[in-house]
Amino acid sequence: MIATAPSNNTLNELELDGYCDFGFPNVANGAAWEFSKLAATLPRVSSSKLDLRSSKLDEVIRTFAKVFNGRDIDTAKLLKAIRAHLELMKSGGAALCIVAKDLESNLHKAEALFKKSPTECKTLASLLELERSSDIHDGNELQDPSAAMGLLWIRRSLAFQSHLYSSLIPPDGPHPKDAANEAYNEHLSPYHGWMLRTVFPASLSQMPHREVFLSKFGEVDIDDLDHETESKIVRKLRALASTLEPLLGAWKYNFEEMNLEDTRRV
């Protein structure tokens, strides 16, 4: 198989750090009251730090972690994860607006076929096979609109995003504007015509500084972005990137195996 399921180490790190910081361990009912009394004596935590425990970024990681089991890509879970990721992108500000709009348009194309035939589209492979057998595509020249076309561009968009997220991990990495242009040139530009190669870079030139992105993705005020909070957001971005990597590999393999990898410019 070309890829394996995301490592449990990634999820364990999140469970220990990101999801349970302000909760209590599972205890017997008899001990629950003692914990509740203890909680009443603890100092209050700022709302911004509490929000970080249940952010859009957390939801994206949770949903994508359930999509690929090392063998199949579950279509319903994939579409749910993409929808969650769309909300995260919208929170990224004006610089990601055009990418978010493009993602949403392509998501509608994929959802249309799944809603029509959910049983036949249980996995990504079965969805692609169902559409391919309808003869709407001309080899690897995909009909647009179609679910395959939507999912092709969603995959490229997620590869672009994952590249950008990875660039935010090191504190001394490139400016997000430079990282976004590098990601664009690798994952999207080869398939864009001259008009889109003008529009997208212009939008990406509005990328803010790394700290602004981290505060947006962590849903905290930039003034509250201390070293501890920054480290937690960075660990979540690393977890998301490592979760997406095998999924994107299997996703591309499904397209190539069925000769649906349309490389024409648009």
PDB file of C-alpha atoms in Angstrom, residues 118-211:
ATOM      1  CA  PRO A 118     -24.170   7.845  -0.576  1.00  0.00           C
ATOM      2  CA  THR A 119     -24.040   4.043  -0.510  1.00  0.00           C
ATOM      3  CA  GLU A 120     -22.241   3.752  -3.845  1.00  0.00           C
ATOM      4  CA  CYS A 121     -19.871   6.549  -2.789  1.00  0.00           C
ATOM      5  CA  LYS A 122     -18.858   5.093   0.582  1.00  0.00           C
ATOM      6  CA  THR A 123     -15.139   5.396  -0.204  1.00  0.00           C
ATOM      7  CA  LEU A 124     -13.279   7.832  -2.408  1.00  0.00           C
ATOM      8  CA  ALA A 125     -12.337   4.986  -4.745  1.00  0.00           C
ATOM      9  CA  SER A 126     -15.959   3.843  -5.132  1.00  0.00           C
ATOM     10  CA  LEU A 127     -17.121   7.413  -5.742  1.00  0.00           C
ATOM     11  CA  LEU A 128     -14.544   7.894  -8.487  1.00  0.00           C
ATOM     12  CA  GLU A 129     -15.411   4.530 -10.026  1.00  0.00           C
ATOM     13  CA  LEU A 130     -19.130   5.340 -10.009  1.00  0.00           C
ATOM     14  CA  GLU A 131     -18.567   8.615 -11.810  1.00  0.00           C
ATOM     15  CA  ARG A 132     -16.022   7.144 -14.222  1.00  0.00           C
ATOM     16  CA  SER A 133     -18.438   4.350 -15.194  1.00  0.00           C
ATOM     17  CA  SER A 134     -21.040   6.970 -16.150  1.00  0.00           C
ATOM     18  CA  ASP A 135     -18.745   8.014 -19.036  1.00  0.00           C
ATOM     19  CA  ILE A 136     -18.981  11.727 -18.281  1.00  0.00           C
ATOM     20  CA  HIS A 137     -15.180  12.032 -18.416  1.00  0.00           C
ATOM     21  CA  ASP A 138     -12.979  11.733 -21.486  1.00  0.00           C
ATOM     22  CA  GLY A 139     -10.142   9.676 -20.055  1.00  0.00           C
ATOM     23  CA  ASN A 140      -8.264  11.908 -17.668  1.00  0.00           C
ATOM     24  CA  GLU A 141      -9.940  15.021 -19.049  1.00  0.00           C
ATOM     25  CA  LEU A 142     -12.552  15.514 -16.360  1.00  0.00           C
ATOM     26  CA  GLN A 143     -16.000  16.942 -16.837  1.00  0.00           C
ATOM     27  CA  ASP A 144     -16.588  20.178 -14.957  1.00  0.00           C
ATOM     28  CA  PRO A 145     -18.620  20.307 -12.839  1.00  0.00           C
ATOM     29  CA  SER A 146     -18.125  16.804 -11.464  1.00  0.00           C
ATOM     30  CA  ALA A 147     -17.227  15.227  -8.146  1.00  0.00           C
ATOM     31  CA  ALA A 148     -13.859  14.085  -9.490  1.00  0.00           C
ATOM     32  CA  MET A 149     -12.982  17.585 -10.651  1.00  0.00           C
ATOM     33  CA  GLY A 150     -14.001  19.057  -7.303  1.00  0.00           C
ATOM     34  CA  LEU A 151     -11.995  16.508  -5.328  1.00  0.00           C
ATOM     35  CA  LEU A 152      -8.967  16.917  -7.590  1.00  0.00           C
ATOM     36  CA  TRP A 153      -8.781  20.622  -6.824  1.00  0.00           C
ATOM     37  CA  ILE A 154      -9.601  20.155  -3.151  1.00  0.00           C
ATOM     38  CA  ARG A 155      -6.616  17.819  -2.847  1.00  0.00           C
ATOM     39  CA  ARG A 156      -4.346  20.385  -4.483  1.00  0.00           C
ATOM     40  CA  SER A 157      -5.713  23.093  -2.195  1.00  0.00           C
ATOM     41  CA  LEU A 158      -5.088  20.968   0.898  1.00  0.00           C
ATOM     42  CA  ALA A 159      -1.538  20.247  -0.275  1.00  0.00           C
ATOM     43  CA  PHE A 160      -1.014  23.994  -0.600  1.00  0.00           C
ATOM     44  CA  GLN A 161      -2.451  24.571   2.881  1.00  0.00           C
ATOM     45  CA  SER A 162      -0.401  21.800   4.472  1.00  0.00           C
ATOM     46  CA  HIS A 163       2.755  23.306   2.973  1.00  0.00           C
ATOM     47  CA  LEU A 164       1.809  26.683   4.455  1.00  0.00           C
ATOM     48  CA  TYR A 165       1.006  25.213   7.882  1.00  0.00           C
ATOM     49  CA  SER A 166       4.364  23.453   7.968  1.00  0.00           C
ATOM     50  CA  SER A 167       6.112  26.749   7.261  1.00  0.00           C
ATOM     51  CA  LEU A 168       4.537  28.262  10.389  1.00  0.00           C
ATOM     52  CA  ILE A 169       6.041  25.628  12.692  1.00  0.00           C
ATOM     53  CA  PRO A 170       9.640  26.938  13.024  1.00  0.00           C
ATOM     54  CA  PRO A 171       9.820  30.387  14.686  1.00  0.00           C
ATOM     55  CA  ASP A 172      12.565  31.457  12.273  1.00  0.00           C
ATOM     56  CA  GLY A 173      10.903  30.154   9.119  1.00  0.00           C
ATOM     57  CA  PRO A 174      10.128  32.230   6.035  1.00  0.00           C
ATOM     58  CA  HIS A 175       7.526  34.976   6.120  1.00  0.00           C
ATOM     59  CA  PRO A 176       4.092  33.443   5.400  1.00  0.00           C
ATOM     60  CA  LYS A 177       3.910  35.515   2.215  1.00  0.00           C
ATOM     61  CA  ASP A 178       7.070  33.849   0.891  1.00  0.00           C
ATOM     62  CA  ALA A 179       5.984  30.413   2.148  1.00  0.00           C
ATOM     63  CA  ALA A 180       2.580  30.817   0.483  1.00  0.00           C
ATOM     64  CA  ASN A 181       4.158  31.723  -2.837  1.00  0.00           C
ATOM     65  CA  GLU A 182       6.461  28.716  -2.603  1.00  0.00           C
ATOM     66  CA  ALA A 183       3.483  26.454  -1.808  1.00  0.00           C
ATOM     67  CA  TYR A 184       1.478  28.006  -4.636  1.00  0.00           C
ATOM     68  CA  ASN A 185       4.258  27.465  -7.163  1.00  0.00           C
ATOM     69  CA  GLU A 186       4.557  23.811  -6.162  1.00  0.00           C
ATOM     70  CA  HIS A 187       0.930  22.742  -5.746  1.00  0.00           C
ATOM     71  CA  LEU A 188      -1.333  25.082  -7.738  1.00  0.00           C
ATOM     72  CA  SER A 189       0.520  27.182 -10.284  1.00  0.00           C
ATOM     73  CA  PRO A 190       1.365  24.241 -12.609  1.00  0.00           C
ATOM     74  CA  TYR A 191      -2.368  23.814 -13.226  1.00  0.00           C
ATOM     75  CA  HIS A 192      -3.388  27.479 -13.439  1.00  0.00           C
ATOM     76  CA  GLY A 193      -3.691  29.540 -16.595  1.00  0.00           C
ATOM     77  CA  TRP A 194      -2.321  33.065 -16.881  1.00  0.00           C
ATOM     78  CA  MET A 195      -5.355  34.720 -15.249  1.00  0.00           C
ATOM     79  CA  LEU A 196      -5.277  32.621 -12.083  1.00  0.00           C
ATOM     80  CA  ARG A 197      -1.480  32.903 -11.943  1.00  0.00           C
ATOM     81  CA  THR A 198      -2.083  36.644 -11.637  1.00  0.00           C
ATOM     82  CA  VAL A 199      -5.018  36.603  -9.224  1.00  0.00           C
ATOM     83  CA  PHE A 200      -3.749  34.063  -6.682  1.00  0.00           C
ATOM     84  CA  PRO A 201      -0.281  35.560  -6.061  1.00  0.00           C
ATOM     85  CA  ALA A 202      -1.875  38.996  -5.658  1.00  0.00           C
ATOM     86  CA  SER A 203      -4.119  37.601  -2.929  1.00  0.00           C
ATOM     87  CA  LEU A 204      -1.273  35.710  -1.260  1.00  0.00           C
ATOM     88  CA  SER A 205       0.799  38.902  -1.111  1.00  0.00           C
ATOM     89  CA  GLN A 206      -1.540  40.006   1.712  1.00  0.00           C
ATOM     90  CA  MET A 207      -0.290  37.260   4.022  1.00  0.00           C
ATOM     91  CA  PRO A 208       0.251  38.633   7.552  1.00  0.00           C
ATOM     92  CA  HIS A 209       3.150  37.875   9.871  1.00  0.00           C
ATOM     93  CA  ARG A 210       3.481  34.430  11.446  1.00  0.00           C
ATOM     94  CA  GLU A 211       2.223  35.624  14.838  1.00  0.00           C
TER      95      GLU A 211
END
